[in-house]
Each structure stands twice: as structure tokens, then as C-alpha cells.
PDB file of N, CA and C in Angstrom:
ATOM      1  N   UNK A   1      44.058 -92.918 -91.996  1.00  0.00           N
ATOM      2  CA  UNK A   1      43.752 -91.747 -91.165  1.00  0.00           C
ATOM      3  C   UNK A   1      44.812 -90.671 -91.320  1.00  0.00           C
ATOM      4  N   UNK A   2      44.003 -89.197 -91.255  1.00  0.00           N
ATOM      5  CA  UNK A   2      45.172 -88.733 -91.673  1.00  0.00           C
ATOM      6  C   UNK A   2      45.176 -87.683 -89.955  1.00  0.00           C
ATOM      7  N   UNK A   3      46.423 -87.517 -89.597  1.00  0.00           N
ATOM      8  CA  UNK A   3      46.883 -86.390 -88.311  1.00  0.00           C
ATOM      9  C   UNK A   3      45.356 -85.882 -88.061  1.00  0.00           C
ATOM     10  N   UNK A   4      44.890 -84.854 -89.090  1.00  0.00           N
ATOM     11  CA  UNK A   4      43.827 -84.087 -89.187  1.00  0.00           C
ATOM     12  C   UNK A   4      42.472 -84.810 -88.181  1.00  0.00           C
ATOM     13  N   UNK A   5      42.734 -85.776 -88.655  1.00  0.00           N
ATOM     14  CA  UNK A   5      41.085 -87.021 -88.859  1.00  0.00           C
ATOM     15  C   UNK A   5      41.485 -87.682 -87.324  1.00  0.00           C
ATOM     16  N   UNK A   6      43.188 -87.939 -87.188  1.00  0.00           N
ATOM     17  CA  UNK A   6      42.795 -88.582 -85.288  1.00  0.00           C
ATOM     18  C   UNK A   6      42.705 -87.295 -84.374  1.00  0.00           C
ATOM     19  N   UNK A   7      43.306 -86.112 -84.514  1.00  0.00           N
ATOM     20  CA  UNK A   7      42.759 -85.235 -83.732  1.00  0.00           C
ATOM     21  C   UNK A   7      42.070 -84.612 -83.091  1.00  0.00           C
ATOM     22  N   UNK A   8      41.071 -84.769 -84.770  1.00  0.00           N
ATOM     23  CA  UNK A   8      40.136 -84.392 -84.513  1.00  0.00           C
ATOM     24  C   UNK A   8      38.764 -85.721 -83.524  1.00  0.00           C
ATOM     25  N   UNK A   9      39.085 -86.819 -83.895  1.00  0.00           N
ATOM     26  CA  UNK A   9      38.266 -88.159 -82.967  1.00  0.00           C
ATOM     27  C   UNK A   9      39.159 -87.316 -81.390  1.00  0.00           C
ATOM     28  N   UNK A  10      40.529 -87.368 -81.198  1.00  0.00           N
ATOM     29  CA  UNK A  10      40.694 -87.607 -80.067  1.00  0.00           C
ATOM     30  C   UNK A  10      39.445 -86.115 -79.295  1.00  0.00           C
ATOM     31  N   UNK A  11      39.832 -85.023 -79.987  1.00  0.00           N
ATOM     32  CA  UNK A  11      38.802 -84.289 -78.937  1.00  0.00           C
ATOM     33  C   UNK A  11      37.505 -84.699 -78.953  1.00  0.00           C
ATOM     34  N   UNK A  12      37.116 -85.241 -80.246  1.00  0.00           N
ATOM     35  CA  UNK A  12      35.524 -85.502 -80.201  1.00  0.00           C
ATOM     36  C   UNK A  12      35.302 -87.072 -78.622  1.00  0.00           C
ATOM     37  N   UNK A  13      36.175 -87.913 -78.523  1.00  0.00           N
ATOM     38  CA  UNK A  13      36.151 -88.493 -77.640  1.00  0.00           C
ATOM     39  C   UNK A  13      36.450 -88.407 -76.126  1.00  0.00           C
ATOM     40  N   UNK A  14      36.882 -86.524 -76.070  1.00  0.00           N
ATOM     41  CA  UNK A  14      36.990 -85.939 -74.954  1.00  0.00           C
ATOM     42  C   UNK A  14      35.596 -85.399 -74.294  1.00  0.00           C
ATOM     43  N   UNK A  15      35.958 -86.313 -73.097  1.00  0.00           N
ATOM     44  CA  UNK A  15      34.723 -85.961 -71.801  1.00  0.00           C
ATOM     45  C   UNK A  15      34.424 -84.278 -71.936  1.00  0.00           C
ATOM     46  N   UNK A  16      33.869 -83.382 -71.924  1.00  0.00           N
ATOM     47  CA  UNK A  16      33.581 -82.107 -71.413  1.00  0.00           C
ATOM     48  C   UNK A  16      33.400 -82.487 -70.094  1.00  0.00           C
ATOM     49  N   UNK A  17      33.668 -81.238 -68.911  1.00  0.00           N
ATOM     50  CA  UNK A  17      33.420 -81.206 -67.664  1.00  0.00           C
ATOM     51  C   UNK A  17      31.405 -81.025 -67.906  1.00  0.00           C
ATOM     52  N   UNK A  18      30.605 -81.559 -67.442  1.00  0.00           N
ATOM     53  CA  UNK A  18      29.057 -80.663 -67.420  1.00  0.00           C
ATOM     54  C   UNK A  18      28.897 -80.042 -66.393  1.00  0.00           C
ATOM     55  N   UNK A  19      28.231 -79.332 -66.260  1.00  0.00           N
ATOM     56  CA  UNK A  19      27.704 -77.699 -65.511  1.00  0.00           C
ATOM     57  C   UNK A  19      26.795 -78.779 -64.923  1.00  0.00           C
ATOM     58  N   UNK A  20      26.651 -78.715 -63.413  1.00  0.00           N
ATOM     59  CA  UNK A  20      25.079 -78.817 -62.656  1.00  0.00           C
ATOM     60  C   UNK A  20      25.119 -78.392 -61.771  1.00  0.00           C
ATOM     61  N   UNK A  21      23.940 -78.266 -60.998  1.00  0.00           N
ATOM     62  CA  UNK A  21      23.354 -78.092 -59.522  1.00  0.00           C
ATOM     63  C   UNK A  21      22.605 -79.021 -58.996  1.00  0.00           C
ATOM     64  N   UNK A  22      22.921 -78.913 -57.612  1.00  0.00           N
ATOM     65  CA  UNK A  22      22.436 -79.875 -57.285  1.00  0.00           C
ATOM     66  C   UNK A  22      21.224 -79.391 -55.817  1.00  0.00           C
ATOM     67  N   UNK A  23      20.088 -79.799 -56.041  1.00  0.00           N
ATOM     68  CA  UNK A  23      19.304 -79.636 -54.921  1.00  0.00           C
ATOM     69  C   UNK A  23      19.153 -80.397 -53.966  1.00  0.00           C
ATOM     70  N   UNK A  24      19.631 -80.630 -52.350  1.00  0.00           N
ATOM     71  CA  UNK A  24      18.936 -81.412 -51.629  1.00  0.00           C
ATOM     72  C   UNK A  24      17.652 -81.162 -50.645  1.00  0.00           C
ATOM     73  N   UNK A  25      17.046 -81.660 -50.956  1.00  0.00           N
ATOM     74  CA  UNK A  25      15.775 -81.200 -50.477  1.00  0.00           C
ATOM     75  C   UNK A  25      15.287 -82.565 -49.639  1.00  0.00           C
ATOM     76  N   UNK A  26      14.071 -81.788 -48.532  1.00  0.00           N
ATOM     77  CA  UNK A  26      13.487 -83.551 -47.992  1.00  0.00           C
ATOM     78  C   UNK A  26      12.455 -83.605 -48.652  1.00  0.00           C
ATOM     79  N   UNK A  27      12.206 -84.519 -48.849  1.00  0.00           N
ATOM     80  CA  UNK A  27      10.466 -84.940 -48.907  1.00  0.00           C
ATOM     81  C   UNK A  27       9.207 -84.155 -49.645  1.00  0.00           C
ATOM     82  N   UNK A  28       9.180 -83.330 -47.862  1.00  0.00           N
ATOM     83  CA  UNK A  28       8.195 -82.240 -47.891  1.00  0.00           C
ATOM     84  C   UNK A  28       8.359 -80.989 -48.301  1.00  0.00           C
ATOM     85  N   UNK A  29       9.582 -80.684 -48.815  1.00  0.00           N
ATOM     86  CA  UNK A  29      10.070 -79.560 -49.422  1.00  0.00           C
ATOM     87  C   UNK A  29       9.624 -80.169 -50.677  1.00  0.00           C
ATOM     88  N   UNK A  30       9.980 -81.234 -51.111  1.00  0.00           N
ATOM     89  CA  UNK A  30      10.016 -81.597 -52.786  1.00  0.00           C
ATOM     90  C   UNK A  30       8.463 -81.334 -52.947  1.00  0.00           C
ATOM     91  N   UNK A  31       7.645 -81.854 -51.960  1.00  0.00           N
ATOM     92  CA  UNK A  31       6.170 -82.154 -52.471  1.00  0.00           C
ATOM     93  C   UNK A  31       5.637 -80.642 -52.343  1.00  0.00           C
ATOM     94  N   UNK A  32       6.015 -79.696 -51.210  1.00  0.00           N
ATOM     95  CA  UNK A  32       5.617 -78.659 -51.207  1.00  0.00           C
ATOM     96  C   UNK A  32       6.266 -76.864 -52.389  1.00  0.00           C
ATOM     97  N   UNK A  33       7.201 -77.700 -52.556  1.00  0.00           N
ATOM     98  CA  UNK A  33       7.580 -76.714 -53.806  1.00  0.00           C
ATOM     99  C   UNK A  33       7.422 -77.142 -55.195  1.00  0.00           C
ATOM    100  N   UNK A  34       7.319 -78.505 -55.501  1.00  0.00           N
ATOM    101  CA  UNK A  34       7.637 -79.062 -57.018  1.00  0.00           C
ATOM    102  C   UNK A  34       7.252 -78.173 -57.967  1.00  0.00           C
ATOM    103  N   UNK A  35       5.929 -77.487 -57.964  1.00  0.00           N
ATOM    104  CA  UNK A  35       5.507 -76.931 -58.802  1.00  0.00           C
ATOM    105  C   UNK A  35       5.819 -75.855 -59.600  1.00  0.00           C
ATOM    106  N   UNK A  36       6.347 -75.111 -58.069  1.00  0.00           N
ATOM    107  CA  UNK A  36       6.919 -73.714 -58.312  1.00  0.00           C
ATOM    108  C   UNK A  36       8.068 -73.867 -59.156  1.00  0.00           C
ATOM    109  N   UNK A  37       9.248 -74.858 -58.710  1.00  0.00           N
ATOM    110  CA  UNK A  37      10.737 -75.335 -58.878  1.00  0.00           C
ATOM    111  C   UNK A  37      10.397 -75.510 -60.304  1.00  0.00           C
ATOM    112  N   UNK A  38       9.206 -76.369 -60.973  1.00  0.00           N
ATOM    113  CA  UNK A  38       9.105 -76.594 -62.107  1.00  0.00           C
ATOM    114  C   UNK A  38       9.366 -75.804 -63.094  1.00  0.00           C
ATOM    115  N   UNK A  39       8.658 -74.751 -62.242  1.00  0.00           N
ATOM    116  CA  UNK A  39       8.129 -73.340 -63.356  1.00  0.00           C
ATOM    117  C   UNK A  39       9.998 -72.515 -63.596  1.00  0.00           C
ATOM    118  N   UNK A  40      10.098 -72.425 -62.172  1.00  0.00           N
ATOM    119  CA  UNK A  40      11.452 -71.627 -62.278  1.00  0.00           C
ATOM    120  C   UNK A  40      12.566 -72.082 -62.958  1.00  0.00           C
ATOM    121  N   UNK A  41      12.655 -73.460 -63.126  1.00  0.00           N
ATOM    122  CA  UNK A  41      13.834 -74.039 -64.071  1.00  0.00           C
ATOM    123  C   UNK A  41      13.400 -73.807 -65.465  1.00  0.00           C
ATOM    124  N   UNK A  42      12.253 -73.918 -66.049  1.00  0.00           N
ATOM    125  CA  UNK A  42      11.915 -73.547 -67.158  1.00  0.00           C
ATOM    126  C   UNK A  42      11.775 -72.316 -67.854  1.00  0.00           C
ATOM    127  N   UNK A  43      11.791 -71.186 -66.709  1.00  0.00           N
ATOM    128  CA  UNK A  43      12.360 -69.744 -66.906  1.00  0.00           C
ATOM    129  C   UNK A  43      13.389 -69.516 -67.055  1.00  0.00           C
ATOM    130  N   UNK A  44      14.432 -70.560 -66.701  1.00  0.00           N
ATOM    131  CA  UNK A  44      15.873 -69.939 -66.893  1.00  0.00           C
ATOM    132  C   UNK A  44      16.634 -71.408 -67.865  1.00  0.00           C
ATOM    133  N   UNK A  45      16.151 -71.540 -69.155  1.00  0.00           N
ATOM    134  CA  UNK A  45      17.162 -72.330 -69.764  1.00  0.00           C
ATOM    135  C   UNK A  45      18.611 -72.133 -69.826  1.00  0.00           C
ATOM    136  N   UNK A  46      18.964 -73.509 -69.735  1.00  0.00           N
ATOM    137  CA  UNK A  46      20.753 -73.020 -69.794  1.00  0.00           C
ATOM    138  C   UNK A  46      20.964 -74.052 -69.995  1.00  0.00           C
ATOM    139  N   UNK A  47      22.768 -74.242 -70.007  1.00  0.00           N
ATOM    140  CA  UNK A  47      23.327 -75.572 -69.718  1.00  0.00           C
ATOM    141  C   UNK A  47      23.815 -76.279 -68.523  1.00  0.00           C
ATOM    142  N   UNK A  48      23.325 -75.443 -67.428  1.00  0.00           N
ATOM    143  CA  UNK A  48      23.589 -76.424 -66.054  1.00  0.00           C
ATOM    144  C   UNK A  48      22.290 -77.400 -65.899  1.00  0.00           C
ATOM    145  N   UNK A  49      22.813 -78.915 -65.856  1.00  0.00           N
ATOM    146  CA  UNK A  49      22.247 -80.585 -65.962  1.00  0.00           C
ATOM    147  C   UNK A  49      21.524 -79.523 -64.030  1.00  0.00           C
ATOM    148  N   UNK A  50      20.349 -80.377 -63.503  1.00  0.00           N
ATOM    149  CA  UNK A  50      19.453 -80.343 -62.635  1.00  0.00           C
ATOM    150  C   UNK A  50      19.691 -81.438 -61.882  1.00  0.00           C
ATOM    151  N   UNK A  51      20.177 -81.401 -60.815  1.00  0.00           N
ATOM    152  CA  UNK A  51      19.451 -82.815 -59.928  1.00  0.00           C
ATOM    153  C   UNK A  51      19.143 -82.773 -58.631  1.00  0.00           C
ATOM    154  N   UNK A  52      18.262 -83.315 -58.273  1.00  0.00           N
ATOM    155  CA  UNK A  52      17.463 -83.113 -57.259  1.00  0.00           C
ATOM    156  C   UNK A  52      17.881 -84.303 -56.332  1.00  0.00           C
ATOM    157  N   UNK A  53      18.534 -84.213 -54.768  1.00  0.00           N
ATOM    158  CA  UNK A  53      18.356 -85.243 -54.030  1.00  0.00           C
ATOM    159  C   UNK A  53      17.687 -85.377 -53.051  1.00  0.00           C
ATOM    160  N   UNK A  54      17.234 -86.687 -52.649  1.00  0.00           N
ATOM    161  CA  UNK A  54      15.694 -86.369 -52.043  1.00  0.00           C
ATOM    162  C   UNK A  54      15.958 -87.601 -51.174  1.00  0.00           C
ATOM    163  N   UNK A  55      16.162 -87.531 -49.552  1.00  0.00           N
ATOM    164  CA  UNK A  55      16.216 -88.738 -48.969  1.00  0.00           C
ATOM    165  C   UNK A  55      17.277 -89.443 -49.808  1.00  0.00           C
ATOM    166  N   UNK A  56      18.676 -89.123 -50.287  1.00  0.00           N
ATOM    167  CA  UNK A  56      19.540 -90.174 -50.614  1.00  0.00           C
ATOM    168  C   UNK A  56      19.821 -90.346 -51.904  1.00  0.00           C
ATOM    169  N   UNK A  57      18.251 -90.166 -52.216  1.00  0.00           N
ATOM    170  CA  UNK A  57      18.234 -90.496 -53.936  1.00  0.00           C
ATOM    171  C   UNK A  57      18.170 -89.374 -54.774  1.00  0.00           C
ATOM    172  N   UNK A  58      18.863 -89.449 -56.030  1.00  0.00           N
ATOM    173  CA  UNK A  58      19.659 -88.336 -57.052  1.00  0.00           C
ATOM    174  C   UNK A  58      18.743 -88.758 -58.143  1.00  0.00           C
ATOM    175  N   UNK A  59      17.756 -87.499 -58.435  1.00  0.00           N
ATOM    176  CA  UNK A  59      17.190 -87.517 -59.299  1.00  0.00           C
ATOM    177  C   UNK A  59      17.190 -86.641 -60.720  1.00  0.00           C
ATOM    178  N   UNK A  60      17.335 -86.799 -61.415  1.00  0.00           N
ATOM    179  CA  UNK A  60      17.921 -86.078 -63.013  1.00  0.00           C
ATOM    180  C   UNK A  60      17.110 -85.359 -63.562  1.00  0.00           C
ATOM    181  N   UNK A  61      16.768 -83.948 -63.456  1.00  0.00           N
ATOM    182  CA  UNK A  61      15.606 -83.035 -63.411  1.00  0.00           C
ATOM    183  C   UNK A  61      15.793 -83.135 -65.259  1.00  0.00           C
ATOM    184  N   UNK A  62      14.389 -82.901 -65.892  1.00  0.00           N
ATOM    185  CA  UNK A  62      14.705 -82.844 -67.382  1.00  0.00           C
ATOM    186  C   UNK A  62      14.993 -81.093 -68.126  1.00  0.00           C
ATOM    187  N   UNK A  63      15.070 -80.706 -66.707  1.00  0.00           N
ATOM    188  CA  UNK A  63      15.467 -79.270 -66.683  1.00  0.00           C
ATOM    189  C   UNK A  63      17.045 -79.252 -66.828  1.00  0.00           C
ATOM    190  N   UNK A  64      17.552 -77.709 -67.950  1.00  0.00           N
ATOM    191  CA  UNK A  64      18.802 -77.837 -67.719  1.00  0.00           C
ATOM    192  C   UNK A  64      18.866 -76.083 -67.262  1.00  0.00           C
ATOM    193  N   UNK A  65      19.317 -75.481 -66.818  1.00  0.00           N
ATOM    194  CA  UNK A  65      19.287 -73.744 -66.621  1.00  0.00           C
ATOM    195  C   UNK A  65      20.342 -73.315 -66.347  1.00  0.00           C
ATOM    196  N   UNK A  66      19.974 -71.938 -66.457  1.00  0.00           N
ATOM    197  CA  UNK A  66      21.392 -70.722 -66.688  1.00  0.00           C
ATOM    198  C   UNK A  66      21.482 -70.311 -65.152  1.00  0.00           C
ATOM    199  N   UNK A  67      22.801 -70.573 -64.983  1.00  0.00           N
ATOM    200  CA  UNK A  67      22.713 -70.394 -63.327  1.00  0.00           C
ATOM    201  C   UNK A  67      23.476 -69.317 -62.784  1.00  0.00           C
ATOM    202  N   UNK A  68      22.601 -68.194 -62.395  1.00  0.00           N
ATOM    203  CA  UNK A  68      22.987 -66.845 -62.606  1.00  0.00           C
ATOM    204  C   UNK A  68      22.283 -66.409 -60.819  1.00  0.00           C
ATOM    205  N   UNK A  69      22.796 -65.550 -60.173  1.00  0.00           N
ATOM    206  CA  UNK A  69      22.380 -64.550 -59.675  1.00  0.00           C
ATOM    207  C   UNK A  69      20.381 -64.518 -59.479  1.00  0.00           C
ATOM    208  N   UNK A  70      19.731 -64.262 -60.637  1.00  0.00           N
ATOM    209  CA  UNK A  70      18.386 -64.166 -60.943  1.00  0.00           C
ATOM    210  C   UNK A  70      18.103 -65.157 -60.242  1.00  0.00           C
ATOM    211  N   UNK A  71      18.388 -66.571 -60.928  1.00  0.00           N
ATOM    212  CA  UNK A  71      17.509 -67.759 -60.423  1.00  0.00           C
ATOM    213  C   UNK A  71      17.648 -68.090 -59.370  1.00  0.00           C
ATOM    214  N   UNK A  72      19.140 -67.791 -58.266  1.00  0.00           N
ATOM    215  CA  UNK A  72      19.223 -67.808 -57.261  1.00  0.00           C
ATOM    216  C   UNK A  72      18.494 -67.157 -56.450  1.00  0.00           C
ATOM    217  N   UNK A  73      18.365 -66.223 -56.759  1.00  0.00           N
ATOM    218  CA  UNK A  73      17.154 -64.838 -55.937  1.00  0.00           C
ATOM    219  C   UNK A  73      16.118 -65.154 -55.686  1.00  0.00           C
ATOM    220  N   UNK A  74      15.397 -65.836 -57.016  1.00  0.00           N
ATOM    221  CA  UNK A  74      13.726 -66.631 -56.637  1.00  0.00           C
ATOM    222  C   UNK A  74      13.887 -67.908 -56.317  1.00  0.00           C
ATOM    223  N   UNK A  75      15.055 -68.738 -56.540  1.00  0.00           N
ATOM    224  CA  UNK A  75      15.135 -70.218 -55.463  1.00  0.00           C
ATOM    225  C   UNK A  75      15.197 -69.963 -54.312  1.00  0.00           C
ATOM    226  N   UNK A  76      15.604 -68.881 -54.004  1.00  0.00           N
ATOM    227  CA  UNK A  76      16.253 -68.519 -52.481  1.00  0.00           C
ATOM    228  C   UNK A  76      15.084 -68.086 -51.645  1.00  0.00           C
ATOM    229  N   UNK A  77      13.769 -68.105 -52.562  1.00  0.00           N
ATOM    230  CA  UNK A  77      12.543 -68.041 -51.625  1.00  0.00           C
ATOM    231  C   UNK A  77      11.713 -68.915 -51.839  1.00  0.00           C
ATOM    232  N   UNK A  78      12.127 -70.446 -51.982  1.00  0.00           N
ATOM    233  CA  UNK A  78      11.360 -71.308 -51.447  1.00  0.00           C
ATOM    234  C   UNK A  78      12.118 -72.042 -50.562  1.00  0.00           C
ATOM    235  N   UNK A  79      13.200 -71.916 -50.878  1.00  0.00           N
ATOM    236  CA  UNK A  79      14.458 -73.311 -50.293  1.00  0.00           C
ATOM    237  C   UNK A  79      15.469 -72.535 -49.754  1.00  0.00           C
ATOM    238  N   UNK A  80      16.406 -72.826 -48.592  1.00  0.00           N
ATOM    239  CA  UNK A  80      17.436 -72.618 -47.857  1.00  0.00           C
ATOM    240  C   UNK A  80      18.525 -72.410 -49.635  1.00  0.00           C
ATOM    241  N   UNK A  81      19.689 -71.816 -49.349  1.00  0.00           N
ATOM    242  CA  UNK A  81      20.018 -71.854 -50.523  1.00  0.00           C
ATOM    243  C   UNK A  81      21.392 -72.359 -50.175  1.00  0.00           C
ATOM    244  N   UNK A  82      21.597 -72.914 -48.781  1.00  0.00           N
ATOM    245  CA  UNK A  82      22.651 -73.587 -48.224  1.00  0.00           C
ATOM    246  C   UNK A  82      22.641 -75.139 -48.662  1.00  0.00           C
ATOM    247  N   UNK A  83      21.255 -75.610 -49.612  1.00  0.00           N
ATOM    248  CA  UNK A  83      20.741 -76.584 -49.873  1.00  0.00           C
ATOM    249  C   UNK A  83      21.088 -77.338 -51.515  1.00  0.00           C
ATOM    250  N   UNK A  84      22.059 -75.684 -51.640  1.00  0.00           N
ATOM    251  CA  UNK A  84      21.916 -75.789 -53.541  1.00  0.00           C
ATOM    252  C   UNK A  84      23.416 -75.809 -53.021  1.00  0.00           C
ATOM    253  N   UNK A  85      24.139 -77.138 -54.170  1.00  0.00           N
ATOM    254  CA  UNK A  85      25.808 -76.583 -54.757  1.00  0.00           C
ATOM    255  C   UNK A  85      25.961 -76.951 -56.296  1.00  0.00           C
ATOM    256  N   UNK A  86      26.732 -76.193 -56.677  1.00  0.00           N
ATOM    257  CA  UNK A  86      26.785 -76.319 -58.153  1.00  0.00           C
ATOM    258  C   UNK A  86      28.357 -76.635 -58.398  1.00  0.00           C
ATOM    259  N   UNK A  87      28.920 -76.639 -59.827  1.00  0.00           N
ATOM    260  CA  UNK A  87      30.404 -76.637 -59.852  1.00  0.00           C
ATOM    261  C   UNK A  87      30.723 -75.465 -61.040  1.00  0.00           C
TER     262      UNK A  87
END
């Protein structure tokens, strides 16, 4: 191995921090928005990971989106937006 070659493994074996948000929602929010939520994560591709918690459980949206201002504006009219945290 040469300097070059472990350096380069050690960053390739470095964690990245990932981007997400996280939704908690109950129930009847999930069942009464899903559709919309669907549509709107798929309008805004990005690299913030999706997850949805619902009663406890953390669910891994196959959505990933750009988390901007915009998408906040039209989440912010189905769902409390005291409901969303991201990092």
C-alpha cells in the first residue's frame, strides 16, 4: 500500500453526516395526506433521506428532497410545520 492508496480507503471509509427530515405525524394525518406528501417529495428531489414517524414508528420514505424554503411553504399546508425537524 502506498500513503496515496491508505488515504485515500481511510476517507472512503469515512461516515458522511446524511441530510434528513423528519415527519411526525399521527395516523390520521398520514392516511389523510399520504397522497399529497407523495407528490410533494417527488417535486423536490434532493439529498435530504425522508422519514416519517407515525405512532412511534420511523419509517424510511423512498423519497430523498431538497429542503428549501419552497417545500416548506407547500408542507406547511397540510401539516403543522412544528411537526417537521431536519439537521
Amino acid at each position: 500500500y502506498t500513503v496515496t492508496a491508505l488515504v485515500k480507503q481511510l476517507r472512503l471509509g469515512k461516515k458522511e453526516e446524511k441530510k434528513w427530515i423528519r415527519l411526525c405525524l399521527s395516523a390520521d394525518e398520514l392516511k389523510q395526506h399520504a397522497q399529497r406528501l407523495k407528490q410533494l417529495l417527488a417535486e423536490f428531489p434532493g439529498d435530504y433521506a425522508v422519514y416519517v414517524e407515525v405512532e412511534g414508528k420511523v419509517i424510511k420514505a423512498n423519497a430523498q428532497v431538497n429542503w428549501n424554503e419552497q417545500i416548506k411553504q407547500q408542507l406547511g399546508q397540510y401539516i403543522d410545520l412544528s411537526k417537521v425537524t431536519s439537521n
